[in-house]
Amino acid sequence: MSLAAAAGHPGFLSPTGVEIAFLLVGLATFGAALITVTTKQLVHAALWLVVALGGLAVEYLLLTAEFIAWVQVLIYIGSVVVLLLFGLMLTRAPIGRSPDADSGNRWVALAVAVASAAALVWVVVDAFRTTWIDLDGPAQGSTKASGEFLFRHWVLPFEALSVLLLAALVGAIVLSRKDREDKS
């Protein structure tokens, strides 16, 4: 009898419904992310980004991190993608296929992406190989634990991101205003 079966755990080869849902949503999210970076239509890429970010929110819900899931929906889907779409509209980006959206470096980009993914997987596996989750403490995905961690360690990056997004929006407005002045 294996150690997992003796401890009352089902083991790796008998997944639960949540694990199967996690895998299926992960595959759908991966597909949406792949379409996001391979499509030549900028508006379609932004809309597929909404699907990919929504899939991540569902993954957080499946991991019982409700606070992080709603932050994902509100901040990334609700603000970043809307800001991206406003930027596309204000700069009068082409609605259809955009020939300048493809630089011709697909194979180099693919090699860099695969190398980056391999390095990231290696670093994460190496860093968390012997890490165990303390199940007796507060739930890691709870609002209290997440809020304490975010406001203790990540306040400055959040504020920097908000300034960066504001600068991007102001830049898009300035670019669209210059085009109007040139035509008059």
N, CA and C of each residue as an Amber inpcrd file, in Angstrom:
protein
   552
   0.8460000  -1.1710000   0.0000000   0.0000000   0.0000000   0.0000000
   0.8920000   1.2350000   0.0000000   0.5350000   2.2000000  -0.8210000
   1.3720000   3.3870000  -0.9290000   1.1470000   4.3150000   0.2550000
   2.0780000   5.2500000   0.4040000   2.0120000   6.1990000   1.5200000
   0.8070000   7.1290000   1.3790000   0.4950000   7.5590000   0.1490000
  -0.6460000   8.4580000  -0.0780000  -1.9600000   7.7480000   0.2400000
  -2.0760000   6.4900000  -0.1660000  -3.3040000   5.7470000   0.1090000
  -3.4490000   5.4760000   1.5990000  -2.3290000   5.2360000   2.2810000
  -2.3750000   4.9840000   3.7160000  -2.7830000   6.2400000   4.4790000
  -2.4100000   7.4160000   3.9580000  -2.7470000   8.6730000   4.6270000
  -4.1610000   9.1330000   4.2940000  -4.8460000   8.4340000   3.4200000
  -6.2070000   8.8070000   3.0580000  -6.2820000   9.7720000   1.8870000
  -5.1740000   9.9990000   1.2050000  -5.1500000  10.8860000   0.0480000
  -5.3070000  10.0520000  -1.2190000  -6.0580000  10.5670000  -2.2140000
  -6.3030000   9.7660000  -3.4050000  -5.0670000   9.5230000  -4.2550000
  -4.0680000  10.3960000  -4.2360000  -2.8670000  10.1980000  -5.0230000
  -2.9190000  10.9210000  -6.3470000  -1.8430000  10.8330000  -7.0910000
  -1.6800000  11.5740000  -8.3290000  -2.5280000  11.0110000  -9.4690000
  -2.6980000   9.7060000  -9.5060000  -3.3800000   9.0830000 -10.6310000
  -4.9000000   9.0310000 -10.4830000  -5.4390000   9.5510000  -9.4130000
  -6.8890000   9.6080000  -9.2570000  -7.2880000  11.0610000  -8.9700000
  -7.3490000  11.8860000 -10.0260000  -7.6300000  13.3140000  -9.8240000
  -9.0750000  13.5550000  -9.4020000  -9.2640000  14.6520000  -8.6920000
 -10.6090000  15.0490000  -8.2860000 -11.2270000  15.9150000  -9.3690000
 -12.4930000  16.2430000  -9.1960000 -13.1800000  17.0830000 -10.1780000
 -12.5700000  18.4660000 -10.2900000 -12.1230000  19.0160000  -9.1620000
 -11.5000000  20.3400000  -9.1880000 -10.1880000  20.2980000  -9.9690000
  -9.4300000  19.2310000  -9.8140000  -8.1680000  19.1130000 -10.5460000
  -8.4090000  18.9670000 -12.0480000  -9.4410000  18.2360000 -12.4200000
  -9.7750000  18.0970000 -13.8450000 -10.2430000  19.4330000 -14.4030000
 -11.0970000  20.1460000 -13.6490000 -11.5450000  21.4780000 -14.0860000
 -10.3600000  22.4250000 -14.1940000  -9.4270000  22.3580000 -13.2420000
  -8.2370000  23.2010000 -13.2800000  -7.4420000  22.9500000 -14.5510000
  -7.2720000  21.6940000 -14.9140000  -6.5300000  21.3420000 -16.1160000
  -7.2500000  21.8290000 -17.3700000  -8.5560000  21.6290000 -17.4460000
  -9.3100000  22.0530000 -18.6330000  -9.3230000  23.5670000 -18.7890000
  -9.5360000  24.2860000 -17.6810000  -9.5100000  25.7540000 -17.7490000
  -8.1060000  26.2330000 -18.0930000  -7.0940000  25.5650000 -17.5660000
  -5.7100000  25.9150000 -17.8960000  -5.4110000  25.7420000 -19.3710000
  -5.9050000  24.6550000 -19.9530000  -5.7010000  24.4470000 -21.3930000
  -6.4280000  25.5010000 -22.2260000  -7.6600000  25.8520000 -21.8290000
  -8.4080000  26.8950000 -22.5370000  -7.7100000  28.2470000 -22.3990000
  -7.1910000  28.5330000 -21.2200000  -6.4710000  29.7810000 -20.9940000
  -5.1940000  29.8250000 -21.8180000  -4.4930000  28.7130000 -21.8680000
  -3.2750000  28.6390000 -22.6900000  -3.6040000  28.8590000 -24.1640000
  -4.6990000  28.2550000 -24.6330000  -5.1100000  28.4580000 -26.0250000
  -5.4570000  29.9090000 -26.3100000  -6.1620000  30.5590000 -25.3920000
  -6.5070000  31.9750000 -25.5770000  -5.2540000  32.8430000 -25.5720000
  -4.3090000  32.5280000 -24.6980000  -3.0580000  33.2860000 -24.6560000
  -2.2610000  33.0920000 -25.9370000  -2.2760000  31.8760000 -26.4610000
  -1.5680000  31.6110000 -27.7160000  -2.1870000  32.3820000 -28.8710000
  -3.5070000  32.4280000 -28.9310000  -4.1820000  33.1990000 -29.9750000
  -3.9040000  34.6840000 -29.7890000  -3.8210000  35.1460000 -28.5310000
  -3.5450000  36.5570000 -28.2550000  -2.2350000  36.9930000 -28.8880000
  -1.2140000  36.1830000 -28.7730000   0.0990000  36.5990000 -29.2770000
   0.3330000  36.2280000 -30.7330000  -0.5300000  35.4340000 -31.3290000
  -0.3140000  35.0550000 -32.7230000  -1.2470000  35.7420000 -33.7070000
  -2.3230000  36.3640000 -33.2400000  -3.2380000  37.0080000 -34.1700000
  -2.6190000  38.2970000 -34.7060000  -2.9890000  38.6450000 -35.9160000
  -2.4670000  39.8620000 -36.5340000  -3.4480000  41.0190000 -36.4230000
  -4.5870000  40.7930000 -35.7760000  -5.5740000  41.8530000 -35.5870000
  -5.4920000  42.3290000 -34.1410000  -5.1510000  43.6050000 -33.9690000
  -4.8950000  44.1310000 -32.6270000  -6.1220000  44.0950000 -31.7290000
  -7.2830000  44.4080000 -32.2640000  -8.4940000  44.3930000 -31.4470000
  -8.8340000  42.9650000 -31.0370000  -8.6720000  42.0210000 -31.9470000
  -8.9130000  40.6210000 -31.5970000  -7.9210000  40.1540000 -30.5350000
  -6.6750000  40.6090000 -30.6250000  -5.6830000  40.2410000 -29.6150000
  -6.1060000  40.7570000 -28.2440000  -6.6300000  41.9860000 -28.1900000
  -7.0870000  42.5380000 -26.9100000  -8.2750000  41.7450000 -26.3690000
  -9.1720000  41.3320000 -27.2410000 -10.3360000  40.5660000 -26.7790000
  -9.9420000  39.1540000 -26.3460000  -9.0010000  38.5420000 -27.0300000
  -8.5200000  37.2300000 -26.5810000  -7.7450000  37.3550000 -25.2750000
  -7.1260000  38.5170000 -25.0570000  -6.4690000  38.7540000 -23.7800000
  -7.4850000  38.7650000 -22.6410000  -8.6700000  39.2950000 -22.9070000
  -9.7510000  39.2550000 -21.9080000 -10.0790000  37.8060000 -21.5590000
 -10.1580000  36.9470000 -22.5620000 -10.4680000  35.5310000 -22.3190000
  -9.3490000  34.8750000 -21.4990000  -8.1030000  35.1660000 -21.8560000
  -6.9830000  34.5680000 -21.1310000  -6.9430000  35.0450000 -19.6790000
  -7.1440000  36.3320000 -19.4570000  -7.1390000  36.8470000 -18.0900000
  -8.3480000  36.3510000 -17.3040000  -9.4850000  36.1760000 -17.9660000
 -10.6540000  35.5880000 -17.3060000 -10.4050000  34.1480000 -16.9160000
  -9.6980000  33.4150000 -17.7620000  -9.3300000  32.0380000 -17.4150000
  -8.4320000  31.9830000 -16.1920000  -7.5190000  32.9480000 -16.0760000
  -6.6830000  33.0010000 -14.8770000  -7.5210000  33.2830000 -13.6370000
  -8.5270000  34.1390000 -13.7720000  -9.4090000  34.4110000 -12.6310000
 -10.1480000  33.1390000 -12.2040000 -10.5840000  32.3440000 -13.1690000
 -11.2480000  31.0780000 -12.8450000 -10.2690000  30.1330000 -12.1570000
  -9.0320000  30.1150000 -12.6120000  -8.0240000  29.2700000 -11.9580000
  -7.8320000  29.6850000 -10.5030000  -7.7980000  30.9980000 -10.2470000
  -7.6790000  31.4630000  -8.8640000  -8.8850000  31.0360000  -8.0370000
 -10.0710000  31.0750000  -8.6310000 -11.2590000  30.6090000  -7.9020000
 -11.1500000  29.1230000  -7.5730000 -10.6360000  28.3450000  -8.5240000
 -10.4720000  26.9150000  -8.2740000  -9.4260000  26.6500000  -7.1890000
  -8.4950000  27.5690000  -7.0130000  -7.4790000  27.4350000  -5.9620000
  -7.9440000  28.0390000  -4.6370000  -9.2030000  28.4300000  -4.5720000
  -9.8480000  29.0660000  -3.4130000  -9.1650000  30.3650000  -3.0050000
  -8.7020000  31.1120000  -3.9820000  -8.1290000  32.4380000  -3.7360000
  -9.1100000  33.4590000  -4.3100000 -10.2450000  33.6120000  -3.6420000
 -11.3260000  34.4460000  -4.1640000 -10.9160000  35.9000000  -4.2960000
 -10.1840000  36.4130000  -3.3100000  -9.7670000  37.8140000  -3.3560000
  -8.8900000  38.0830000  -4.5680000  -7.9220000  37.2170000  -4.8050000
  -7.0210000  37.3950000  -5.9510000  -7.8010000  37.2490000  -7.2580000
  -8.7850000  36.3700000  -7.2990000  -9.6080000  36.2100000  -8.5030000
 -10.3670000  37.4900000  -8.8140000 -10.9550000  38.1080000  -7.8030000
 -11.7100000  39.3460000  -8.0500000 -10.7920000  40.5120000  -8.3490000
  -9.6150000  40.5230000  -7.7650000  -8.6350000  41.5500000  -8.1400000
  -8.2430000  41.3670000  -9.5970000  -8.0710000  40.1270000 -10.0160000
  -7.7560000  39.8310000 -11.4180000  -8.8490000  40.3720000 -12.3350000
 -10.1040000  40.1420000 -11.9720000 -11.2150000  40.6060000 -12.8030000
 -11.2810000  42.1240000 -12.8070000 -11.2200000  42.7370000 -11.6360000
 -11.3790000  44.1860000 -11.5530000 -10.2020000  44.9500000 -12.1320000
  -8.9960000  44.5470000 -11.7920000  -7.8180000  45.3150000 -12.2060000
  -7.4180000  44.9780000 -13.6280000  -7.2210000  43.7080000 -13.9370000
  -6.6950000  43.3660000 -15.2480000  -7.7650000  43.4050000 -16.3280000
  -8.8700000  42.7250000 -16.1080000  -9.9090000  42.7220000 -17.1430000
 -10.6280000  44.0590000 -17.1660000 -10.9430000  44.5900000 -15.9840000
 -11.7210000  45.8180000 -15.9220000 -10.9450000  47.0660000 -16.2430000
  -9.6490000  47.1030000 -15.9790000  -8.9080000  48.3370000 -16.2050000
  -7.8730000  48.2200000 -17.3030000  -6.9900000  47.2550000 -17.1910000
  -5.8850000  47.1810000 -18.1350000  -6.3750000  46.9360000 -19.5540000
  -7.2830000  46.0010000 -19.7300000  -7.7660000  45.7080000 -21.0850000
  -8.5980000  46.8710000 -21.6190000  -9.4120000  47.4920000 -20.7520000
 -10.1840000  48.6600000 -21.1930000  -9.2330000  49.7810000 -21.5780000
  -8.1730000  49.9890000 -20.7990000  -7.1750000  50.9990000 -21.1350000
  -6.4910000  50.6640000 -22.4510000  -6.2000000  49.3940000 -22.6730000
  -5.5980000  48.9670000 -23.9350000  -6.5380000  49.2390000 -25.1020000
  -7.8140000  48.9220000 -24.9460000  -8.7760000  49.1780000 -26.0150000
  -8.9560000  50.6790000 -26.2650000  -8.9900000  51.4830000 -25.1870000
  -9.0490000  52.9330000 -25.3680000  -7.8130000  53.4300000 -26.1030000
  -6.6550000  52.9000000 -25.7460000  -5.4230000  53.2780000 -26.4470000
  -5.4840000  52.9370000 -27.9200000  -6.0370000  51.7690000 -28.2490000
  -6.1840000  51.3940000 -29.6620000  -7.1430000  52.3400000 -30.3830000
  -8.2210000  52.7170000 -29.6970000  -9.1900000  53.6100000 -30.3290000
  -8.6360000  55.0210000 -30.4690000  -7.9560000  55.5120000 -29.4520000
  -7.4530000  56.8870000 -29.4920000  -6.3070000  57.0670000 -30.4890000
  -5.5250000  56.0370000 -30.7010000  -4.4220000  56.1520000 -31.6600000
  -4.8450000  55.7360000 -33.0560000  -6.0990000  55.4390000 -33.2260000
  -6.6580000  55.0330000 -34.5230000  -5.9020000  53.8440000 -35.1170000
  -5.7200000  52.8390000 -34.2850000  -5.0760000  51.6120000 -34.7510000
  -5.9970000  50.9250000 -35.7590000  -5.4370000  50.2400000 -36.7250000
  -6.2720000  49.5800000 -37.7170000  -7.1380000  48.4920000 -37.0890000
  -8.3830000  48.4100000 -37.5460000  -9.3180000  47.4240000 -37.0080000
  -9.0270000  46.0400000 -37.5850000  -8.7410000  45.9630000 -38.8490000
  -8.4960000  44.6760000 -39.5020000  -7.0630000  44.2120000 -39.3120000
  -6.5880000  43.4430000 -40.2790000  -5.2210000  42.9390000 -40.2110000
  -4.2350000  44.0960000 -40.2730000  -3.2180000  44.0120000 -39.4600000
  -2.2100000  45.0590000 -39.4030000  -0.8810000  44.4860000 -39.8760000
  -0.4050000  44.9020000 -41.0510000   0.8460000  44.3280000 -41.5560000
   2.0560000  44.7000000 -40.7080000   2.0000000  45.8330000 -40.0060000
   3.1410000  46.2160000 -39.1910000   3.1280000  45.5580000 -37.8180000
   2.1220000  44.7260000 -37.5270000   2.0760000  44.0090000 -36.2520000
   2.9690000  42.7780000 -36.2590000   3.4880000  42.4070000 -37.4110000
   4.3530000  41.2350000 -37.5250000   5.7310000  41.6920000 -37.9870000
   6.7380000  41.4580000 -37.1510000   8.0820000  41.9180000 -37.4850000
   8.8820000  40.8750000 -38.2710000   8.3680000  39.6750000 -38.4030000
   9.0950000  38.6390000 -39.1250000  10.0880000  37.8750000 -38.2680000
  10.1340000  38.1430000 -36.9940000  11.0690000  37.4640000 -36.0970000
  10.3660000  36.3940000 -35.2760000   9.4460000  35.6880000 -35.8760000
   8.6680000  34.6970000 -35.1300000   9.5240000  33.5910000 -34.5460000
  10.5020000  33.0950000 -35.2980000  11.3010000  31.9660000 -34.8130000
  12.2290000  32.3980000 -33.6810000  12.7530000  33.6000000 -33.7770000
  13.5920000  34.1140000 -32.6890000  12.7330000  34.3250000 -31.4430000
  11.5510000  34.8960000 -31.6280000  10.6500000  35.1190000 -30.5060000
  10.2260000  33.7890000 -29.8790000   9.9720000  32.7700000 -30.7080000
   9.6000000  31.4630000 -30.1790000  10.7460000  30.8550000 -29.3690000
  11.9640000  30.9820000 -29.8750000  13.1190000  30.4400000 -29.1470000
  13.2990000  31.1490000 -27.8040000  13.1610000  32.4640000 -27.8000000
  13.2860000  33.2210000 -26.5540000  12.1710000  32.8430000 -25.5900000
  10.9450000  32.6660000 -26.0990000   9.8180000  32.2980000 -25.2420000
  10.0120000  30.9180000 -24.6370000  10.4660000  29.9600000 -25.4190000
  10.6860000  28.6050000 -24.9010000  11.8140000  28.5950000 -23.8740000
  12.8880000  29.3260000 -24.1600000  14.0010000  29.4010000 -23.2020000
  13.5590000  30.0790000 -21.9060000  12.7700000  31.1440000 -22.0220000
  12.2780000  31.8410000 -20.8300000  11.3480000  30.9510000 -20.0270000
  10.4630000  30.2290000 -20.6990000   9.5460000  29.3300000 -19.9990000
  10.3050000  28.2130000 -19.2990000  11.2990000  27.6540000 -19.9650000
  12.0920000  26.5850000 -19.3520000  12.8440000  27.1060000 -18.1320000
  13.4200000  28.2920000 -18.2400000  14.1360000  28.8740000 -17.1000000
  13.1790000  29.1580000 -15.9490000  11.9940000  29.6570000 -16.2580000
  11.0160000  29.9560000 -15.2120000  10.5540000  28.6840000 -14.5020000
  10.2670000  27.6460000 -15.2740000   9.8440000  26.3730000 -14.6750000
  10.9630000  25.8060000 -13.8080000  12.1910000  25.8670000 -14.2970000
  13.3170000  25.3430000 -13.5340000  13.4930000  26.1120000 -12.2250000
  13.4080000  27.4490000 -12.2630000  13.5830000  28.2600000 -11.0600000
  12.4690000  27.9820000 -10.0560000  11.2170000  27.8970000 -10.5280000
  10.0930000  27.6610000  -9.6170000  10.1860000  26.2730000  -8.9990000
  10.4860000  25.2650000  -9.7970000  10.5990000  23.9040000  -9.2550000
  11.7520000  23.8230000  -8.2700000  12.8670000  24.4470000  -8.5840000
  14.0130000  24.4170000  -7.6870000  13.7400000  25.1780000  -6.3920000
  13.0220000  26.2960000  -6.4950000  12.7600000  27.1110000  -5.3050000
  11.7500000  26.4650000  -4.3700000  10.7740000  25.7600000  -4.9210000
   9.7060000  25.2140000  -4.0910000   9.7470000  23.6950000  -3.9810000
  10.8750000  23.1000000  -4.2240000  10.9820000  21.6400000  -4.1940000
  10.6610000  21.0780000  -2.8100000  11.1120000  21.7270000  -1.7640000
  10.8970000  21.2040000  -0.4150000   9.9590000  22.0820000   0.4110000
   9.2170000  22.9700000  -0.2360000   8.3120000  23.8620000   0.4820000
   6.9870000  23.1630000   0.7340000   6.5190000  23.2990000   1.9660000
   5.2360000  22.7250000   2.3410000   4.3100000  23.8480000   2.7660000
   3.0350000  23.7080000   2.4740000   2.0520000  24.7100000   2.8470000
   1.5500000  24.4060000   4.2500000   1.5410000  25.4220000   5.1030000
   1.0350000  25.2620000   6.4580000  -0.4850000  25.3410000   6.4170000
  -1.1430000  24.2100000   6.5690000  -2.5970000  24.1690000   6.4870000
  -3.2670000  24.5680000   7.7900000  -2.5030000  24.6990000   8.8650000
  -3.0870000  25.0690000  10.1490000  -3.2470000  26.5770000  10.3110000
  -2.4780000  27.3670000   9.5660000  -2.5450000  28.8240000   9.6560000
  -3.7200000  29.3620000   8.8600000  -3.7700000  30.6870000   8.6710000
  -4.8610000  31.2680000   7.8790000  -4.7680000  30.8070000   6.4230000
  -5.9030000  30.7230000   5.7790000  -5.9320000  30.2880000   4.3790000
  -5.1120000  31.2530000   3.5400000  -4.2420000  30.7250000   2.6900000
  -3.3350000  31.5630000   1.9240000  -4.0460000  32.4310000   0.9010000
  -5.1870000  32.0000000   0.4120000  -5.9140000  32.7890000  -0.5780000
  -6.9700000  33.6840000   0.0310000  -7.0380000  33.7350000   1.3600000
  -8.0730000  34.5390000   2.0120000  -7.7790000  36.0220000   1.8420000
  -8.7970000  36.8270000   2.0100000  -8.6580000  38.2630000   1.8530000
  -7.6890000  38.8280000   2.8880000  -7.7700000  38.3320000   4.1100000
  -6.8970000  38.8400000   5.1720000  -5.4300000  38.5440000   4.8790000
  -5.1190000  37.3050000   4.5650000  -3.7230000  36.9330000   4.3120000
  -3.1850000  37.6280000   3.0670000  -3.9870000  37.6760000   2.0040000
  -3.5370000  38.3140000   0.7660000  -3.3600000  39.8160000   0.9530000
  -4.3150000  40.4580000   1.6440000  -4.2180000  41.8940000   1.8730000
  -3.0130000  42.2630000   2.7120000  -2.7590000  41.4910000   3.7820000
  -1.5890000  41.7590000   4.6170000  -0.3020000  41.6170000   3.8160000
  -0.2230000  40.5920000   2.9980000   0.9930000  40.3840000   2.2040000
   1.1600000  41.4780000   1.1630000   0.0810000  41.8220000   0.4470000
   0.1780000  42.8290000  -0.6080000   0.5380000  44.2000000  -0.0460000
  -0.1180000  44.6070000   1.0310000   0.1430000  45.9360000   1.5630000
   1.4360000  46.0130000   2.3660000   1.9920000  44.8710000   2.6940000
   3.2700000  44.8720000   3.3890000   4.4310000  44.8770000   2.4080000
   4.2860000  44.1930000   1.2610000   5.4270000  43.9960000   0.3680000
   5.2660000  44.5950000  -1.0320000   4.0430000  44.8390000  -1.5130000
   3.8600000  45.1780000  -2.9110000   3.1380000  46.5140000  -3.1520000
   3.1490000  47.4170000  -2.2010000   2.4590000  48.6920000  -2.3850000
   3.1510000  49.5360000  -3.4560000   4.4480000  49.6480000  -3.3970000
   5.1860000  50.4840000  -4.3520000   5.0290000  50.0000000  -5.8000000
   5.1400000  48.6920000  -6.0990000   4.9170000  48.2670000  -7.4900000
   3.4980000  48.5530000  -7.9830000   2.4890000  48.4070000  -7.1110000
   1.1200000  48.7300000  -7.5320000   0.9820000  50.2030000  -7.8640000
   1.5630000  51.0610000  -7.0430000   1.4930000  52.5010000  -7.3090000
   2.2620000  52.8550000  -8.5720000   3.4190000  52.2330000  -8.7870000
   4.1930000  52.4850000 -10.0100000   3.4090000  52.0450000 -11.2390000
   2.7090000  50.9260000 -11.1440000   1.8940000  50.4600000 -12.2620000
   0.7580000  51.4300000 -12.5590000   0.1360000  51.9810000 -11.5270000
  -0.9530000  52.9310000 -11.7680000  -0.4360000  54.1900000 -12.4470000
   0.7500000  54.6670000 -12.0700000   1.3390000  55.8420000 -12.7260000
   1.6930000  55.5020000 -14.1760000   2.2150000  54.3070000 -14.4090000
   2.5540000  53.8910000 -15.7710000   1.3110000  53.8200000 -16.6570000
   0.2220000  53.2580000 -16.1460000  -1.0160000  53.1830000 -16.9210000
  -1.5920000  54.5670000 -17.1890000  -1.5080000  55.4630000 -16.2180000
  -1.9610000  56.8360000 -16.4260000  -1.1170000  57.5240000 -17.4910000
   0.1870000  57.3210000 -17.4680000   1.0590000  57.9140000 -18.4840000
   0.7370000  57.3660000 -19.8680000   0.4170000  56.0750000 -19.9590000
   0.0520000  55.4850000 -21.2470000  -1.2350000  56.0980000 -21.7820000
  -2.2110000  56.3090000 -20.9140000  -3.4690000  56.9120000 -21.3410000
  -3.2620000  58.3570000 -21.7770000  -2.4920000  59.1180000 -21.0210000
  -2.2130000  60.5100000 -21.4030000  -1.4340000  60.5470000 -22.7170000
  -0.4880000  59.6490000 -22.8920000   0.2610000  59.5810000 -24.1460000
  -0.6320000  59.2770000 -25.3350000  -1.5910000  58.3750000 -25.1600000
  -2.5230000  58.0670000 -26.2550000  -3.3770000  59.2750000 -26.5970000
  -3.7980000  60.0150000 -25.5890000  -4.5980000  61.2240000 -25.8430000
  -3.7640000  62.2650000 -26.5720000  -2.5250000  62.4490000 -26.1620000
  -1.6450000  63.4240000 -26.8190000  -1.4140000  63.0270000 -28.2710000
  -1.1690000  61.7530000 -28.5240000  -0.9580000  61.3020000 -29.9050000
  -2.1940000  61.5170000 -30.7650000  -3.3640000  61.2710000 -30.2280000
  -4.5800000  61.4600000 -31.0240000  -4.8650000  62.9410000 -31.2340000
  -4.5120000  63.8160000 -30.3050000  -4.7400000  65.2570000 -30.4520000
  -3.8010000  65.8400000 -31.4980000  -2.5620000  65.3650000 -31.6050000
  -1.6190000  65.8900000 -32.6000000  -2.1230000  65.5840000 -34.0020000
  -2.7280000  64.4110000 -34.2120000  -3.2470000  64.0650000 -35.5270000
  -4.3610000  65.0200000 -35.9290000  -5.1890000  65.4340000 -35.0160000
  -6.2890000  66.3640000 -35.3280000  -5.7370000  67.7370000 -35.6630000
  -4.7020000  68.2140000 -34.9470000  -4.1420000  69.5270000 -35.1910000
  -3.4460000  69.5770000 -36.5450000  -2.8000000  68.4530000 -36.9480000
  -2.1150000  68.4110000 -38.2450000  -3.0990000  68.5080000 -39.4030000
  -4.3000000  67.9580000 -39.2520000  -5.2680000  67.9540000 -40.3420000
  -5.9810000  69.2880000 -40.4930000  -5.9890000  70.1600000 -39.4700000
  -6.6960000  71.4240000 -39.5580000  -5.9440000  72.4550000 -40.3480000
